[in-house]
Amino acid sequence: MSLVRSLVFAVLQTALTVLFSLVALLSFPFSAYARYRLITGYNHTVIWLARWVLGIRYVVEGREHLPAQPAVILAKHQSAWETVAFLFLFPPVSPVIKQELLKVPFFGWAFRMLSPIAIDRAAGREALKQIVRQGKDKLAQGFWVLVFPEGTRVAPGEKGRYGIGGAWLAAESGAPVVPVAHNAGEVWPKNAFVKRPGTITVRIGPAIDSREKSAAELTRAVEAWIEAEMGRLPPAAARQ
């Protein structure tokens, strides 16, 4: 049954991606915020389909921790679910992504209209400078910046190496850091076609003041909080 549901979902998502990529291209004359609101209609629709076709629901805990001013979100990365959902679960964000994503037909076209921070991960320190330079501009415009410090998706129960880029941006800009843990990988596994029903828990931690803290200190604090919470999250498949 999960295979049939996943097949139906894949067909519908593909059709939506083509449709919204064309909408995104037509939104070029609009302001950045207007484009964001229009294009993320795709994100709302995909997560709605995930609920009604795949049986994947979600709960968000800790919204009261979100600061009033733009912040840097440092989040666990387990699946494609959070890359879609986080763009509407939080205030308007500019996600840090790898440049290659912008070359993906249809999907990349739409993503480009969201003005993400697209970096060359092989560029080393220059990529970090790009995150800080562009990230400061986005924060000044009122956008939050979304970073997955592990850089790539990791399976449930595993931990990747936490990069310093997002914390460096926070330290340089003075923006608060918001750590986020979740268990989306349990029902929407990395690179898996078949998804499973269940309820994803997104847990938002208390904002961390970045002033007078180094990027290394911020990274350690975020890593410690996220990984501790990952061990406390309820199994996604058990919460239906």
Coordinates of C-alpha atoms in Angstrom, one line a residue:
M1 CA 0.0 0.0 0.0
S2 CA 2.9 2.4 0.8
L3 CA 4.3 1.7 -2.7
V4 CA 1.0 2.6 -4.4
R5 CA 0.6 5.8 -2.3
S6 CA 4.2 6.8 -3.0
L7 CA 3.7 6.3 -6.7
V8 CA 0.6 8.5 -6.7
F9 CA 2.4 11.1 -4.6
A10 CA 5.4 11.1 -7.0
V11 CA 3.1 11.7 -10.0
L12 CA 1.3 14.5 -8.4
Q13 CA 4.4 16.2 -7.0
T14 CA 6.0 16.1 -10.5
A15 CA 3.0 17.7 -12.0
L16 CA 3.0 20.4 -9.3
T17 CA 6.7 21.0 -9.8
V18 CA 6.3 21.7 -13.5
L19 CA 3.2 24.0 -12.9
F20 CA 4.8 26.0 -10.1
S21 CA 8.1 26.4 -12.0
L22 CA 6.2 28.2 -14.7
V23 CA 4.4 30.3 -12.1
A24 CA 7.8 31.1 -10.5
L25 CA 9.1 32.4 -13.8
L26 CA 6.1 34.6 -14.3
S27 CA 6.6 36.1 -10.8
F28 CA 9.9 37.7 -11.8
P29 CA 8.5 41.3 -11.8
F30 CA 7.2 41.0 -8.3
S31 CA 9.0 41.9 -5.1
A32 CA 11.0 39.3 -3.3
Y33 CA 8.3 38.9 -0.6
A34 CA 5.5 38.6 -3.2
R35 CA 7.5 36.0 -5.1
Y36 CA 8.1 34.1 -1.9
R37 CA 4.4 34.0 -0.9
L38 CA 3.4 32.9 -4.4
I39 CA 6.0 30.2 -5.0
T40 CA 5.8 28.6 -1.5
G41 CA 2.2 27.8 -2.4
Y42 CA 4.0 24.8 -3.9
N43 CA 5.4 23.9 -0.5
H44 CA 2.0 24.1 1.2
T45 CA 0.5 21.9 -1.5
V46 CA 3.2 19.2 -1.4
I47 CA 3.0 18.9 2.4
W48 CA -0.8 18.8 2.2
L49 CA -0.5 16.0 -0.4
A50 CA 1.9 14.2 1.9
R51 CA -0.7 14.2 4.6
W52 CA -3.7 13.0 2.6
V53 CA -1.9 10.7 0.1
L54 CA 1.0 9.3 2.2
G55 CA -0.4 9.7 5.7
I56 CA 2.5 11.9 6.8
R57 CA 1.4 14.5 9.4
Y58 CA 3.5 16.8 11.5
V59 CA 3.5 18.7 14.8
V60 CA 5.6 21.7 15.6
E61 CA 6.8 22.3 19.2
G62 CA 8.5 25.4 20.5
R63 CA 7.1 28.1 18.3
E64 CA 7.3 30.4 21.3
H65 CA 11.1 30.3 21.1
L66 CA 11.1 32.1 17.7
P67 CA 12.7 35.6 18.2
A68 CA 11.0 38.8 16.9
Q69 CA 13.9 39.7 14.6
P70 CA 15.4 37.7 11.7
A71 CA 17.5 34.8 12.8
V72 CA 19.7 32.0 11.5
I73 CA 18.0 28.6 11.7
L74 CA 20.4 25.7 12.1
A75 CA 18.4 22.5 11.6
K76 CA 18.9 18.7 11.4
H77 CA 18.9 17.4 7.9
Q78 CA 17.4 13.9 7.3
S79 CA 15.1 14.1 4.3
A80 CA 13.6 16.1 1.5
W81 CA 10.5 16.8 3.8
E82 CA 12.1 19.6 5.8
T83 CA 13.5 21.3 2.7
V84 CA 9.9 21.7 1.6
A85 CA 8.1 22.3 4.9
F86 CA 10.5 24.7 6.5
L87 CA 9.9 27.3 3.9
F88 CA 6.4 27.9 5.3
L89 CA 6.7 26.7 8.9
F90 CA 9.1 29.6 9.6
P91 CA 9.0 33.3 8.7
P92 CA 10.2 33.9 5.1
V93 CA 13.7 32.3 4.8
S94 CA 16.6 32.3 2.4
P95 CA 17.9 28.7 2.5
V96 CA 21.6 28.0 1.9
I97 CA 21.8 25.4 -0.9
K98 CA 24.3 23.9 -3.2
Q99 CA 24.6 25.5 -6.6
E100 CA 23.8 22.3 -8.5
L101 CA 20.2 22.4 -7.3
L102 CA 19.6 25.5 -9.5
K103 CA 20.5 23.5 -12.6
V104 CA 17.7 20.9 -12.0
P105 CA 15.0 21.5 -14.6
F106 CA 11.8 23.1 -13.4
F107 CA 12.6 22.7 -9.7
G108 CA 15.8 24.7 -10.0
W109 CA 14.0 27.5 -12.0
A110 CA 11.5 27.9 -9.2
F111 CA 14.1 27.8 -6.5
R112 CA 16.1 30.6 -8.3
M113 CA 13.2 32.9 -8.0
L114 CA 13.2 32.5 -4.2
S115 CA 16.7 34.1 -4.1
P116 CA 18.5 31.4 -2.1
I117 CA 22.1 31.5 -1.0
A118 CA 23.6 29.1 -3.5
I119 CA 27.2 28.1 -2.8
D120 CA 29.9 26.0 -4.3
R121 CA 30.6 23.6 -1.5
A122 CA 34.0 22.7 -3.1
A123 CA 35.1 26.3 -2.7
G124 CA 36.1 25.9 0.9
R125 CA 36.6 29.2 2.8
E126 CA 35.3 31.2 -0.2
A127 CA 31.9 29.4 0.2
L128 CA 31.9 30.5 3.9
K129 CA 32.6 34.1 2.9
Q130 CA 29.7 33.8 0.4
I131 CA 27.3 32.6 3.2
V132 CA 28.3 35.6 5.4
R133 CA 28.2 38.2 2.6
Q134 CA 24.8 37.1 1.2
G135 CA 23.4 36.1 4.5
K136 CA 23.9 39.6 5.9
D137 CA 22.1 41.0 3.0
K138 CA 19.2 38.6 3.5
L139 CA 18.9 39.4 7.2
A140 CA 19.0 43.1 6.5
Q141 CA 16.1 42.6 4.0
G142 CA 14.1 40.9 6.8
F143 CA 14.6 37.3 5.6
W144 CA 15.7 34.6 8.0
V145 CA 18.5 32.3 6.8
L146 CA 18.1 28.5 6.9
V147 CA 21.2 26.4 7.1
F148 CA 21.6 22.6 7.5
P149 CA 25.0 22.5 9.2
E150 CA 25.5 18.8 8.4
G151 CA 25.5 19.8 4.8
T152 CA 23.8 16.6 3.5
R153 CA 21.0 14.3 4.7
V154 CA 21.9 11.8 7.4
A155 CA 19.9 8.7 8.3
P156 CA 17.9 8.5 11.6
G157 CA 20.3 7.6 14.4
E158 CA 23.3 9.0 12.6
K159 CA 25.1 12.3 12.9
G160 CA 27.1 14.2 10.3
R161 CA 29.9 16.6 10.8
Y162 CA 28.5 20.0 11.7
G163 CA 29.8 22.8 9.5
I164 CA 30.6 26.3 10.8
G165 CA 29.0 28.4 8.0
G166 CA 25.7 29.2 9.6
A167 CA 27.2 29.9 13.0
W168 CA 29.8 32.1 11.4
L169 CA 27.1 34.2 9.7
A170 CA 25.4 34.5 13.1
A171 CA 28.6 35.5 14.9
E172 CA 29.4 38.1 12.2
S173 CA 25.9 39.6 12.0
G174 CA 24.8 39.3 15.6
A175 CA 21.6 37.5 14.6
P176 CA 20.3 35.0 17.0
V177 CA 20.6 31.3 16.3
V178 CA 17.5 29.0 16.3
P179 CA 18.3 25.3 16.6
V180 CA 15.8 22.8 15.2
A181 CA 15.5 19.0 15.6
H182 CA 13.1 16.7 13.8
N183 CA 12.6 13.1 12.8
A184 CA 11.3 13.4 9.2
G185 CA 13.8 10.8 8.0
E186 CA 11.8 8.1 9.8
V187 CA 8.9 8.4 7.4
W188 CA 10.5 10.1 4.4
P189 CA 13.9 8.4 4.2
K190 CA 16.9 9.8 2.4
N191 CA 16.8 8.9 -1.4
A192 CA 13.9 6.5 -0.8
F193 CA 11.0 6.3 -3.2
V194 CA 8.6 4.7 -0.7
K195 CA 7.5 6.8 2.2
R196 CA 5.7 5.6 5.3
P197 CA 2.8 7.1 7.2
G198 CA 3.5 8.7 10.6
T199 CA 3.7 12.0 12.4
I200 CA 6.9 14.1 12.2
T201 CA 7.8 16.1 15.2
V202 CA 9.6 19.4 14.6
R203 CA 11.1 20.8 17.8
I204 CA 12.3 24.4 17.9
G205 CA 14.8 25.2 20.6
P206 CA 15.4 28.4 22.6
A207 CA 17.2 31.1 20.5
I208 CA 20.9 31.4 21.2
D209 CA 22.3 34.9 21.6
S210 CA 25.3 35.0 19.1
R211 CA 26.8 38.2 20.5
E212 CA 30.2 37.8 22.1
K213 CA 30.3 34.2 20.9
S214 CA 32.6 32.6 18.3
A215 CA 31.3 30.6 15.4
A216 CA 32.9 27.5 17.0
E217 CA 31.1 28.1 20.3
L218 CA 27.8 28.5 18.5
T219 CA 28.3 25.4 16.5
R220 CA 29.1 23.3 19.6
A221 CA 26.0 24.7 21.4
V222 CA 23.7 24.0 18.4
E223 CA 25.1 20.5 17.9
A224 CA 24.8 19.6 21.5
W225 CA 21.1 20.8 21.7
I226 CA 20.0 19.1 18.4
E227 CA 21.7 15.8 19.0
A228 CA 20.3 15.6 22.6
E229 CA 16.8 16.4 21.4
M230 CA 17.1 13.8 18.6
G231 CA 17.3 11.2 21.3
R232 CA 14.2 12.5 23.0
L233 CA 11.9 12.8 20.0
P234 CA 9.1 10.2 19.8
P235 CA 9.2 7.6 17.0
A236 CA 7.4 9.2 14.0
A237 CA 5.7 6.0 12.9
A238 CA 4.2 5.5 16.4
R239 CA 2.4 8.8 16.4
Q240 CA -0.5 8.5 13.9

